[in-house]
Amino acid sequence: MNVKTASGQKIAPFGKHGLPVRSMRELARVGVVDVGSNSIRLVVFDGAARSPAYFYNEKVMAGLGQGLASTGRLNPEGVRRGMAALKRFSTLARDMGIEALTCVATAAVREAEDGPAFNRAVTRRTGLKLLIIDGEEEARLSAQGVLLGWPDARGLVCDMGGSSMELAEVGEGKIGRRATSPLGPFRLQLVERKALRRHIQKVVEGLAAAVGDDHERIYLVGGSWRAIARLDMERRGYPMTVLHEYRMTPEDVLATVKWIGDTPQAEMKSRSGISSSRLELVPLAVQVLRQLVLTFAPREIAVSSYGIREGLLYEQMSAGIRKRDPLIEAAKFTERKLARLPGAGKRLFQFLAPVFAGAPPERERLIRAACLLHDTSWRAHPDYRAEASFDNVTHSNMTALSHPERVFLGLSLLHRYTNSRTGCLVEPLLPLLAQDEIREAEIVGRAMRFGAMFSIGDPTEAGALQLDREAGTLTLTLTDSGRELMGEVVEARFRALASALKVTAVVA
């Protein structure tokens, strides 16, 4: 699996052999430097490759592409700041022992007449070698980044940088038609205000002809889009600030377009924490988003925090690794690192499975993840362990989780440690769940609370559960060792679980 540069050359990222890796360990810690038109970022990935954690993440808003559309050259101040950032990133990578560091440059460097000279200077002064990729390759890698975080993604990936915007079809784990355009905010700054809306409309309609206009979901990649989504959260009073997998309707977008136009920039900055340099580009980016909604008429607009950098990581994964569930892989990794008894989560799930027999696959995976994570907050103070469990999930970097699923998983883990949630930080987020989902999460928590207390090792060796809805009973059949483990607290938690299920507890 190779990345194609703007000149058509194929290069294997991370300096390997151009073949997909076959184990998680091979992707344990790799680094990417993304040299964009607006920002330059160093990301070092660590942990479970299928759901990577960010060991290190630093961004500099260098603005290489500022003024490029009018001068044809890189912004001199951006070159200075960018070179300083790349020197620092090279040193940081060396200090972290990063052997696999891939550096990718996009629109500004590939289009500027002094781009080749900048590239040579980077190599000479930092030792880093930039892979300058074309627009379609940028679209492909961004789409792969979306697939890393959204295995079942289907729709249109839209990646906006400072100088360009790329589109790519995605579905069934594959990438289809791709297109690139000059709809980056730096270029739009040169368009006359009166002609701006018509110019954007014409370009977007051309993109629709290239990639089709029948996509039900648009996935937004890029800092300007994330800024707009953050402002949409403020407008709506949305209770969660995690941007990845944040969803908007077309009506939300159009309302936010108007709200941004009517709200002073200083107010938006104070409410959202978005930088002034980013906010300056938002009025242009939001006009592009408005036209995307009008032209493509999607059912939903979703925000992806994953893009080209994650796409480079995905590029190196074997088909076997790609097929794994990112949520489960992240939960397994967290359990290995933080649990008292790694492996106990799997046994707990096996013990509790009869209680949740018949649950749909999307619910079963959340229960499985909860069991894997049920003991990973044990180092927290007992008075805060429940809230720590909830907070760790709802604000974690785990992927393949919608916002309601985050809350469901967090609420399940909260109830693994406490029966009450009154006054907890969970309360503002409960509106993201329906009442029956809140009850189901509480049942999962009570089940783990009982199972983890029943046997700290392997509860399947101590007993077996059977839920009979027709008879209205939850039966615990004990083994000889299980009878020795059945104490007062265990029995109280078993009866609490049966009460939550609205059945009678039976011990046999």
Short mmCIF file of C-alpha atoms in Angstrom, two decimals:
data_model
loop_
_atom_site.label_atom_id
_atom_site.label_comp_id
_atom_site.label_asym_id
_atom_site.label_seq_id
_atom_site.Cartn_x
_atom_site.Cartn_y
_atom_site.Cartn_z
CA MET A 1 0.00 0.00 0.00
CA ASN A 2 1.64 3.19 -1.19
CA VAL A 3 0.91 6.92 -1.25
CA LYS A 4 1.11 8.65 -4.62
CA THR A 5 2.90 12.01 -4.68
CA ALA A 6 1.90 14.92 -6.89
CA SER A 7 4.47 13.79 -9.46
CA GLY A 8 2.90 10.32 -9.58
CA GLN A 9 5.66 8.62 -7.60
CA LYS A 10 4.50 5.89 -5.21
CA ILE A 11 6.08 5.95 -1.78
CA ALA A 12 5.49 3.67 1.22
CA PRO A 13 4.64 5.74 4.31
CA PHE A 14 6.58 5.13 7.52
CA GLY A 15 9.61 3.88 5.59
CA LYS A 16 8.58 0.25 5.67
CA HIS A 17 8.46 -2.14 2.73
CA GLY A 18 5.30 -0.82 1.12
CA LEU A 19 3.33 -3.77 2.50
CA PRO A 20 0.45 -3.64 4.97
CA VAL A 21 1.41 -4.42 8.54
CA ARG A 22 -0.11 -7.50 10.11
CA SER A 23 0.07 -6.79 13.80
CA MET A 24 -0.96 -3.99 16.13
CA ARG A 25 2.58 -3.87 17.50
CA GLU A 26 3.98 -2.75 14.15
CA LEU A 27 1.80 0.37 14.36
CA ALA A 28 2.41 0.92 18.07
CA ARG A 29 3.99 4.35 17.65
CA VAL A 30 4.27 6.19 14.36
CA GLY A 31 4.37 9.88 13.52
CA VAL A 32 2.89 12.09 10.81
CA VAL A 33 3.69 15.69 9.92
CA ASP A 34 0.91 17.33 7.91
CA VAL A 35 2.03 20.51 6.11
CA GLY A 36 -1.21 22.21 5.11
CA SER A 37 -2.03 25.60 3.66
CA ASN A 38 -3.15 26.97 7.01
CA SER A 39 -1.68 24.73 9.70
CA ILE A 40 1.31 22.44 10.20
CA ARG A 41 0.78 19.61 12.65
CA LEU A 42 2.78 16.81 14.21
CA VAL A 43 0.82 13.78 15.39
CA VAL A 44 2.32 10.72 17.03
CA PHE A 45 -0.04 7.77 17.30
CA ASP A 46 0.21 5.18 20.04
CA GLY A 47 -1.85 2.36 21.47
CA ALA A 48 -4.41 0.26 19.64
CA ALA A 49 -3.71 0.90 15.98
CA ARG A 50 -7.32 0.33 14.88
CA SER A 51 -8.41 3.06 17.29
CA PRO A 52 -5.28 5.14 17.83
CA ALA A 53 -4.56 7.34 20.79
CA TYR A 54 -2.66 10.56 20.32
CA PHE A 55 0.65 10.18 22.12
CA TYR A 56 1.60 13.67 20.94
CA ASN A 57 -0.33 16.30 19.00
CA GLU A 58 0.90 19.83 18.23
CA LYS A 59 -0.31 22.38 15.69
CA VAL A 60 1.12 25.66 14.43
CA MET A 61 -1.10 28.00 12.40
CA ALA A 62 1.71 28.97 10.01
CA GLY A 63 -0.51 30.16 7.14
CA LEU A 64 1.76 29.00 4.32
CA GLY A 65 -1.02 29.52 1.79
CA GLN A 66 -2.05 33.00 2.90
CA GLY A 67 -1.85 35.23 -0.19
CA LEU A 68 -0.86 32.36 -2.50
CA ALA A 69 -3.80 32.93 -4.82
CA SER A 70 -2.67 36.49 -5.57
CA THR A 71 1.14 36.11 -5.49
CA GLY A 72 1.63 32.53 -6.63
CA ARG A 73 4.14 32.15 -3.82
CA LEU A 74 4.14 30.91 -0.25
CA ASN A 75 3.53 33.48 2.46
CA PRO A 76 7.02 34.62 3.65
CA GLU A 77 5.93 34.84 7.27
CA GLY A 78 4.30 31.43 6.91
CA VAL A 79 7.56 30.03 5.54
CA ARG A 80 9.45 31.40 8.53
CA ARG A 81 6.98 30.07 11.06
CA GLY A 82 6.57 26.81 9.18
CA MET A 83 10.30 26.16 9.03
CA ALA A 84 10.65 26.86 12.76
CA ALA A 85 7.79 24.44 13.46
CA LEU A 86 9.28 21.71 11.26
CA LYS A 87 12.67 22.08 12.96
CA ARG A 88 10.97 21.65 16.31
CA PHE A 89 8.90 18.69 15.10
CA SER A 90 12.00 16.96 13.72
CA THR A 91 13.76 17.33 17.07
CA LEU A 92 10.71 16.19 19.02
CA ALA A 93 10.35 13.08 16.88
CA ARG A 94 14.01 12.24 17.38
CA ASP A 95 13.71 12.74 21.15
CA MET A 96 10.67 10.46 21.21
CA GLY A 97 12.57 7.80 19.31
CA ILE A 98 10.19 7.95 16.34
CA GLU A 99 11.79 6.02 13.51
CA ALA A 100 8.68 6.04 11.33
CA LEU A 101 7.87 9.69 10.55
CA THR A 102 5.93 10.53 7.41
CA CYS A 103 5.69 14.16 6.23
CA VAL A 104 2.94 15.12 3.78
CA ALA A 105 2.43 18.49 2.09
CA THR A 106 -0.79 19.49 0.34
CA ALA A 107 -2.21 22.37 -1.73
CA ALA A 108 0.00 25.32 -0.76
CA VAL A 109 3.34 23.58 -1.30
CA ARG A 110 2.25 21.74 -4.44
CA GLU A 111 0.83 24.87 -6.12
CA ALA A 112 3.30 27.61 -5.09
CA GLU A 113 6.04 28.43 -7.59
CA ASP A 114 8.50 28.38 -4.71
CA GLY A 115 7.08 25.13 -3.34
CA PRO A 116 9.99 23.01 -4.66
CA ALA A 117 12.50 25.41 -3.11
CA PHE A 118 10.66 25.25 0.21
CA ASN A 119 10.69 21.47 0.01
CA ARG A 120 14.45 21.39 -0.57
CA ALA A 121 15.04 23.84 2.27
CA VAL A 122 12.97 21.70 4.63
CA THR A 123 15.08 18.64 3.85
CA ARG A 124 18.33 20.58 4.16
CA ARG A 125 17.49 22.35 7.41
CA THR A 126 15.38 19.74 9.24
CA GLY A 127 16.19 16.37 7.69
CA LEU A 128 12.50 15.84 6.94
CA LYS A 129 11.39 14.74 3.48
CA LEU A 130 8.02 16.05 2.34
CA LEU A 131 5.72 13.91 0.23
CA ILE A 132 3.85 16.45 -1.92
CA ILE A 133 0.54 14.86 -2.87
CA ASP A 134 -2.02 15.93 -5.45
CA GLY A 135 -5.64 16.82 -4.76
CA GLU A 136 -7.13 13.43 -5.58
CA GLU A 137 -4.59 11.68 -3.37
CA GLU A 138 -5.41 14.10 -0.59
CA ALA A 139 -9.09 13.24 -1.03
CA ARG A 140 -8.31 9.51 -0.89
CA LEU A 141 -6.24 9.76 2.28
CA SER A 142 -8.84 11.94 4.00
CA ALA A 143 -11.52 9.40 3.12
CA GLN A 144 -9.35 6.64 4.56
CA GLY A 145 -9.09 8.68 7.75
CA VAL A 146 -12.87 8.76 7.95
CA LEU A 147 -12.94 4.98 7.45
CA LEU A 148 -10.50 4.53 10.31
CA GLY A 149 -12.90 6.24 12.69
CA TRP A 150 -16.13 5.21 10.92
CA PRO A 151 -15.79 1.68 9.49
CA ASP A 152 -19.34 1.75 8.13
CA ALA A 153 -19.10 5.26 6.66
CA ARG A 154 -21.22 5.77 3.56
CA GLY A 155 -21.55 9.08 1.80
CA LEU A 156 -19.33 11.95 0.74
CA VAL A 157 -16.14 13.00 2.55
CA CYS A 158 -15.47 16.73 2.26
CA ASP A 159 -12.03 17.91 3.37
CA MET A 160 -11.49 21.66 3.47
CA GLY A 161 -7.99 23.09 3.88
CA GLY A 162 -6.79 26.65 3.59
CA SER A 163 -6.33 26.62 -0.19
CA SER A 164 -8.48 23.77 -1.50
CA MET A 165 -11.41 21.49 -0.80
CA GLU A 166 -11.47 17.81 -1.75
CA LEU A 167 -14.41 15.42 -2.09
CA ALA A 168 -14.42 11.62 -2.09
CA GLU A 169 -17.12 8.99 -2.17
CA VAL A 170 -16.94 6.37 0.56
CA GLY A 171 -18.95 3.21 1.19
CA GLU A 172 -18.51 -0.48 2.08
CA GLY A 173 -14.97 0.26 3.17
CA LYS A 174 -14.00 1.53 -0.27
CA ILE A 175 -13.32 4.92 -1.86
CA GLY A 176 -14.99 5.87 -5.12
CA ARG A 177 -15.03 9.03 -7.20
CA ARG A 178 -12.85 11.93 -6.09
CA ALA A 179 -12.55 15.59 -7.00
CA THR A 180 -10.59 18.63 -5.90
CA SER A 181 -11.51 22.32 -6.01
CA PRO A 182 -10.12 25.78 -5.16
CA LEU A 183 -12.75 26.35 -2.46
CA GLY A 184 -10.31 26.98 0.38
CA PRO A 185 -10.90 30.16 2.40
CA PHE A 186 -7.55 31.69 1.34
CA ARG A 187 -8.62 31.56 -2.30
CA LEU A 188 -12.14 32.76 -1.55
CA GLN A 189 -10.72 35.88 0.09
CA LEU A 190 -9.90 37.15 -3.41
CA VAL A 191 -13.44 36.76 -4.76
CA GLU A 192 -15.52 39.93 -4.77
CA ARG A 193 -18.17 39.88 -2.07
CA LYS A 194 -21.02 40.37 -4.55
CA ALA A 195 -19.83 37.48 -6.70
CA LEU A 196 -18.93 35.12 -3.85
CA ARG A 197 -22.18 33.19 -3.53
CA ARG A 198 -22.52 32.63 -7.28
CA HIS A 199 -18.86 31.59 -7.54
CA ILE A 200 -19.23 29.00 -4.78
CA GLN A 201 -22.47 27.71 -6.29
CA LYS A 202 -20.86 27.21 -9.70
CA VAL A 203 -17.86 25.32 -8.30
CA VAL A 204 -19.98 23.11 -6.03
CA GLU A 205 -22.33 22.24 -8.88
CA GLY A 206 -19.27 21.19 -10.90
CA LEU A 207 -18.15 18.99 -8.02
CA ALA A 208 -21.59 17.40 -7.84
CA ALA A 209 -21.33 16.52 -11.53
CA ALA A 210 -17.97 14.84 -10.81
CA VAL A 211 -18.88 12.82 -7.71
CA GLY A 212 -22.67 12.59 -7.93
CA ASP A 213 -25.30 14.40 -5.89
CA ASP A 214 -27.10 11.42 -4.33
CA HIS A 215 -25.21 11.15 -1.03
CA GLU A 216 -27.32 10.97 2.13
CA ARG A 217 -24.49 11.91 4.47
CA ILE A 218 -21.60 14.36 4.21
CA TYR A 219 -18.55 13.81 6.43
CA LEU A 220 -16.73 17.04 7.20
CA VAL A 221 -12.94 16.97 7.63
CA GLY A 222 -10.86 20.04 8.44
CA GLY A 223 -10.37 22.77 11.02
CA SER A 224 -12.79 25.25 9.49
CA TRP A 225 -15.58 22.68 9.49
CA ARG A 226 -14.85 21.75 13.11
CA ALA A 227 -15.02 25.42 14.06
CA ILE A 228 -18.44 25.71 12.43
CA ALA A 229 -19.62 22.58 14.24
CA ARG A 230 -18.40 24.01 17.55
CA LEU A 231 -20.38 27.17 16.86
CA ASP A 232 -23.42 25.08 15.97
CA MET A 233 -23.11 23.44 19.40
CA GLU A 234 -23.10 26.89 21.01
CA ARG A 235 -26.13 28.02 19.03
CA ARG A 236 -28.08 24.88 19.95
CA GLY A 237 -26.91 24.69 23.58
CA TYR A 238 -25.68 21.18 22.87
CA PRO A 239 -24.56 19.45 26.10
CA MET A 240 -21.40 17.74 24.77
CA THR A 241 -18.33 19.34 23.19
CA VAL A 242 -16.78 16.24 21.57
CA LEU A 243 -16.65 17.12 17.86
CA HIS A 244 -15.99 13.67 16.40
CA GLU A 245 -19.27 12.13 15.21
CA TYR A 246 -21.21 15.31 15.96
CA ARG A 247 -24.27 15.35 13.70
CA MET A 248 -26.14 18.25 12.11
CA THR A 249 -29.23 18.36 9.97
CA PRO A 250 -29.42 20.61 6.89
CA GLU A 251 -31.78 22.81 8.89
CA ASP A 252 -29.15 23.10 11.65
CA VAL A 253 -26.52 24.18 9.15
CA LEU A 254 -28.69 26.85 7.56
CA ALA A 255 -29.67 28.19 10.99
CA THR A 256 -26.00 28.34 12.00
CA VAL A 257 -25.07 30.15 8.78
CA LYS A 258 -27.49 32.90 9.79
CA TRP A 259 -26.38 32.84 13.45
CA ILE A 260 -22.71 33.27 12.50
CA GLY A 261 -23.62 36.17 10.25
CA ASP A 262 -25.53 37.88 13.07
CA THR A 263 -23.07 37.22 15.93
CA PRO A 264 -19.99 39.39 16.62
CA GLN A 265 -16.69 37.52 16.26
CA ALA A 266 -15.63 38.50 19.78
CA GLU A 267 -18.74 36.84 21.20
CA MET A 268 -18.18 33.68 19.17
CA LYS A 269 -14.58 33.53 20.37
CA SER A 270 -15.46 33.95 24.03
CA ARG A 271 -18.21 31.32 23.89
CA SER A 272 -16.36 28.71 21.85
CA GLY A 273 -12.66 29.25 22.55
CA ILE A 274 -11.89 29.18 18.82
CA SER A 275 -8.78 31.15 17.86
CA SER A 276 -9.06 34.50 16.07
CA SER A 277 -7.08 33.19 13.08
CA ARG A 278 -9.55 30.34 12.64
CA LEU A 279 -12.61 32.52 13.17
CA GLU A 280 -11.46 34.87 10.41
CA LEU A 281 -11.92 32.03 7.90
CA VAL A 282 -15.28 30.82 9.24
CA PRO A 283 -17.53 33.31 7.35
CA LEU A 284 -16.11 32.06 4.04
CA ALA A 285 -16.15 28.38 5.00
CA VAL A 286 -19.74 28.60 6.21
CA GLN A 287 -20.85 29.89 2.80
CA VAL A 288 -19.31 26.82 1.18
CA LEU A 289 -21.06 24.55 3.68
CA ARG A 290 -24.35 26.29 2.96
CA GLN A 291 -23.95 25.57 -0.75
CA LEU A 292 -22.94 21.95 -0.13
CA VAL A 293 -26.20 21.47 1.78
CA LEU A 294 -28.27 23.15 -0.94
CA THR A 295 -26.63 21.27 -3.83
CA PHE A 296 -26.26 17.79 -2.35
CA ALA A 297 -29.33 17.88 -0.06
CA PRO A 298 -27.90 15.34 2.41
CA ARG A 299 -30.00 13.82 5.15
CA GLU A 300 -27.26 14.44 7.68
CA ILE A 301 -23.93 16.23 8.08
CA ALA A 302 -21.37 14.54 10.33
CA VAL A 303 -18.07 15.84 11.69
CA SER A 304 -14.93 13.71 11.56
CA SER A 305 -11.88 14.59 13.62
CA TYR A 306 -9.99 12.06 11.51
CA GLY A 307 -8.54 12.97 8.15
CA ILE A 308 -5.35 12.76 6.14
CA ARG A 309 -3.08 11.92 9.10
CA GLU A 310 -5.28 9.03 10.19
CA GLY A 311 -5.64 8.07 6.53
CA LEU A 312 -1.89 7.51 6.34
CA LEU A 313 -2.12 5.20 9.34
CA TYR A 314 -5.06 3.33 7.79
CA GLU A 315 -3.01 3.00 4.60
CA GLN A 316 -0.63 0.63 6.37
CA MET A 317 -3.21 -1.65 7.97
CA SER A 318 -3.82 -5.13 6.68
CA ALA A 319 -7.36 -6.12 5.72
CA GLY A 320 -7.56 -8.15 8.92
CA ILE A 321 -6.79 -5.17 11.14
CA ARG A 322 -9.17 -2.93 9.20
CA LYS A 323 -12.06 -5.32 9.85
CA ARG A 324 -11.68 -5.11 13.61
CA ASP A 325 -14.11 -3.00 15.63
CA PRO A 326 -12.30 0.21 16.69
CA LEU A 327 -14.36 0.49 19.88
CA ILE A 328 -13.62 -3.04 21.03
CA GLU A 329 -9.94 -2.74 20.15
CA ALA A 330 -9.65 0.50 22.13
CA ALA A 331 -11.47 -1.06 25.10
CA LYS A 332 -9.18 -4.09 25.03
CA PHE A 333 -6.12 -1.86 24.91
CA THR A 334 -7.39 0.24 27.82
CA GLU A 335 -8.12 -2.88 29.86
CA ARG A 336 -4.62 -4.25 29.28
CA LYS A 337 -3.11 -0.95 30.41
CA LEU A 338 -5.34 0.01 33.34
CA ALA A 339 -7.39 -2.90 34.73
CA ARG A 340 -6.37 -4.82 37.85
CA LEU A 341 -7.01 -8.13 36.11
CA PRO A 342 -6.66 -7.81 32.32
CA GLY A 343 -8.89 -10.37 30.65
CA ALA A 344 -11.55 -10.29 33.35
CA GLY A 345 -13.78 -8.12 31.18
CA LYS A 346 -14.21 -10.85 28.59
CA ARG A 347 -15.14 -13.37 31.28
CA LEU A 348 -17.57 -10.91 32.86
CA PHE A 349 -19.30 -10.42 29.50
CA GLN A 350 -19.58 -14.19 29.00
CA PHE A 351 -21.16 -14.53 32.45
CA LEU A 352 -23.68 -11.72 31.88
CA ALA A 353 -24.50 -12.59 28.25
CA PRO A 354 -27.69 -14.59 29.11
CA VAL A 355 -29.17 -11.45 30.68
CA PHE A 356 -28.84 -9.63 27.36
CA ALA A 357 -29.64 -12.48 24.98
CA GLY A 358 -31.39 -11.17 21.88
CA ALA A 359 -29.91 -7.69 22.13
CA PRO A 360 -29.25 -6.16 18.68
CA PRO A 361 -25.58 -6.18 17.56
CA GLU A 362 -25.19 -2.42 18.06
CA ARG A 363 -26.28 -2.77 21.71
CA GLU A 364 -24.26 -5.95 22.33
CA ARG A 365 -21.01 -4.26 21.28
CA LEU A 366 -21.63 -1.48 23.82
CA ILE A 367 -22.22 -4.04 26.56
CA ARG A 368 -19.08 -5.90 25.55
CA ALA A 369 -17.08 -2.65 25.63
CA ALA A 370 -18.53 -1.76 29.03
CA CYS A 371 -17.42 -5.10 30.46
CA LEU A 372 -13.91 -4.60 29.09
CA LEU A 373 -13.77 -1.14 30.68
CA HIS A 374 -15.57 -1.96 33.92
CA ASP A 375 -12.44 -2.03 36.09
CA THR A 376 -10.21 0.55 34.41
CA SER A 377 -11.01 3.41 36.82
CA TRP A 378 -10.18 1.53 40.01
CA ARG A 379 -7.30 3.87 40.89
CA ALA A 380 -9.66 6.83 41.21
CA HIS A 381 -10.83 7.81 44.69
CA PRO A 382 -13.91 5.72 45.61
CA ASP A 383 -16.01 8.88 46.01
CA TYR A 384 -15.30 9.89 42.39
CA ARG A 385 -14.87 6.52 40.72
CA ALA A 386 -18.35 6.50 39.17
CA GLU A 387 -18.04 9.96 37.68
CA ALA A 388 -14.48 9.24 36.54
CA SER A 389 -15.73 6.19 34.65
CA PHE A 390 -18.42 8.24 32.97
CA ASP A 391 -16.09 11.11 32.12
CA ASN A 392 -13.35 8.83 30.78
CA VAL A 393 -15.73 7.44 28.16
CA THR A 394 -17.71 10.52 27.19
CA HIS A 395 -14.52 12.53 26.63
CA SER A 396 -12.25 9.76 25.40
CA ASN A 397 -10.66 9.44 21.98
CA MET A 398 -12.59 6.22 21.24
CA THR A 399 -14.11 6.03 17.79
CA ALA A 400 -17.05 4.28 16.14
CA LEU A 401 -19.23 5.78 18.87
CA SER A 402 -22.09 8.18 18.23
CA HIS A 403 -22.72 10.77 20.93
CA PRO A 404 -25.76 8.89 22.32
CA GLU A 405 -23.66 5.71 22.37
CA ARG A 406 -20.95 7.53 24.32
CA VAL A 407 -23.49 8.56 26.92
CA PHE A 408 -24.99 5.04 27.05
CA LEU A 409 -21.56 3.48 27.59
CA GLY A 410 -20.58 6.10 30.17
CA LEU A 411 -23.86 5.75 32.04
CA SER A 412 -23.44 1.96 32.14
CA LEU A 413 -20.00 2.36 33.70
CA LEU A 414 -21.26 4.97 36.16
CA HIS A 415 -23.90 2.50 37.41
CA ARG A 416 -21.25 -0.19 37.69
CA TYR A 417 -20.08 1.82 40.73
CA THR A 418 -23.22 3.50 42.04
CA ASN A 419 -26.97 3.04 42.05
CA SER A 420 -27.68 6.78 42.08
CA ARG A 421 -26.83 9.43 39.51
CA THR A 422 -28.42 12.38 41.31
CA GLY A 423 -26.17 15.42 41.13
CA CYS A 424 -23.67 13.68 38.82
CA LEU A 425 -22.17 15.33 35.75
CA VAL A 426 -24.12 12.80 33.68
CA GLU A 427 -27.40 14.67 34.12
CA PRO A 428 -26.91 17.38 31.45
CA LEU A 429 -26.14 14.68 28.88
CA LEU A 430 -29.14 12.44 29.58
CA PRO A 431 -31.35 14.25 27.00
CA LEU A 432 -29.19 12.58 24.32
CA LEU A 433 -30.80 9.27 25.31
CA ALA A 434 -34.40 8.09 25.24
CA GLN A 435 -35.90 6.97 28.55
CA ASP A 436 -35.75 3.29 27.60
CA GLU A 437 -32.04 3.70 26.73
CA ILE A 438 -31.35 5.26 30.13
CA ARG A 439 -33.05 2.29 31.78
CA GLU A 440 -31.07 -0.20 29.65
CA ALA A 441 -27.79 1.49 30.56
CA GLU A 442 -28.69 1.30 34.24
CA ILE A 443 -29.40 -2.43 33.87
CA VAL A 444 -26.00 -2.98 32.21
CA GLY A 445 -24.36 -1.11 35.08
CA ARG A 446 -26.21 -3.10 37.75
CA ALA A 447 -25.31 -6.33 35.97
CA MET A 448 -21.60 -5.44 36.00
CA ARG A 449 -21.88 -4.25 39.60
CA PHE A 450 -23.18 -7.67 40.60
CA GLY A 451 -20.93 -9.76 38.36
CA ALA A 452 -17.71 -7.97 39.33
CA MET A 453 -18.54 -8.43 43.03
CA PHE A 454 -19.65 -12.08 42.64
CA SER A 455 -16.27 -13.29 41.43
CA ILE A 456 -13.19 -11.17 40.87
CA GLY A 457 -11.65 -13.88 38.70
CA ASP A 458 -14.00 -15.87 36.46
CA PRO A 459 -17.69 -15.69 37.39
CA THR A 460 -18.53 -18.37 34.79
CA GLU A 461 -16.77 -20.89 37.04
CA ALA A 462 -18.86 -19.80 40.02
CA GLY A 463 -22.30 -19.86 38.50
CA ALA A 464 -24.59 -19.38 35.52
CA LEU A 465 -27.39 -16.88 34.88
CA GLN A 466 -30.70 -17.52 33.14
CA LEU A 467 -33.31 -14.86 32.41
CA ASP A 468 -36.82 -16.21 31.80
CA ARG A 469 -39.11 -13.38 30.81
CA GLU A 470 -42.19 -15.58 30.59
CA ALA A 471 -41.69 -16.93 34.10
CA GLY A 472 -40.52 -13.53 35.32
CA THR A 473 -37.36 -14.89 36.93
CA LEU A 474 -33.61 -14.30 36.92
CA THR A 475 -31.96 -17.49 38.14
CA LEU A 476 -28.40 -17.80 39.41
CA THR A 477 -27.31 -21.43 39.49
CA LEU A 478 -24.28 -21.76 41.74
CA THR A 479 -21.36 -24.16 41.53
CA ASP A 480 -19.66 -25.39 44.70
CA SER A 481 -17.12 -22.58 44.52
CA GLY A 482 -19.92 -20.14 43.80
CA ARG A 483 -21.71 -21.05 47.02
CA GLU A 484 -18.60 -20.06 48.94
CA LEU A 485 -18.58 -16.69 47.14
CA MET A 486 -22.25 -15.88 47.73
CA GLY A 487 -22.18 -13.29 50.51
CA GLU A 488 -24.68 -10.68 51.72
CA VAL A 489 -23.42 -7.87 49.46
CA VAL A 490 -23.36 -10.17 46.43
CA GLU A 491 -26.93 -11.30 47.07
CA ALA A 492 -28.09 -7.69 47.52
CA ARG A 493 -26.57 -6.70 44.19
CA PHE A 494 -28.09 -9.76 42.48
CA ARG A 495 -31.54 -8.81 43.77
CA ALA A 496 -30.99 -5.20 42.67
CA LEU A 497 -30.25 -6.45 39.15
CA ALA A 498 -33.41 -8.58 39.15
CA SER A 499 -35.41 -5.59 40.39
CA ALA A 500 -34.07 -3.43 37.54
CA LEU A 501 -35.12 -6.17 35.11
CA LYS A 502 -38.54 -6.30 36.83
CA VAL A 503 -38.26 -10.03 37.55
CA THR A 504 -37.83 -12.18 40.67
CA ALA A 505 -34.34 -13.20 41.81
CA VAL A 506 -33.85 -16.95 42.28
CA VAL A 507 -30.68 -18.56 43.68
CA ALA A 508 -30.34 -22.27 42.94
#
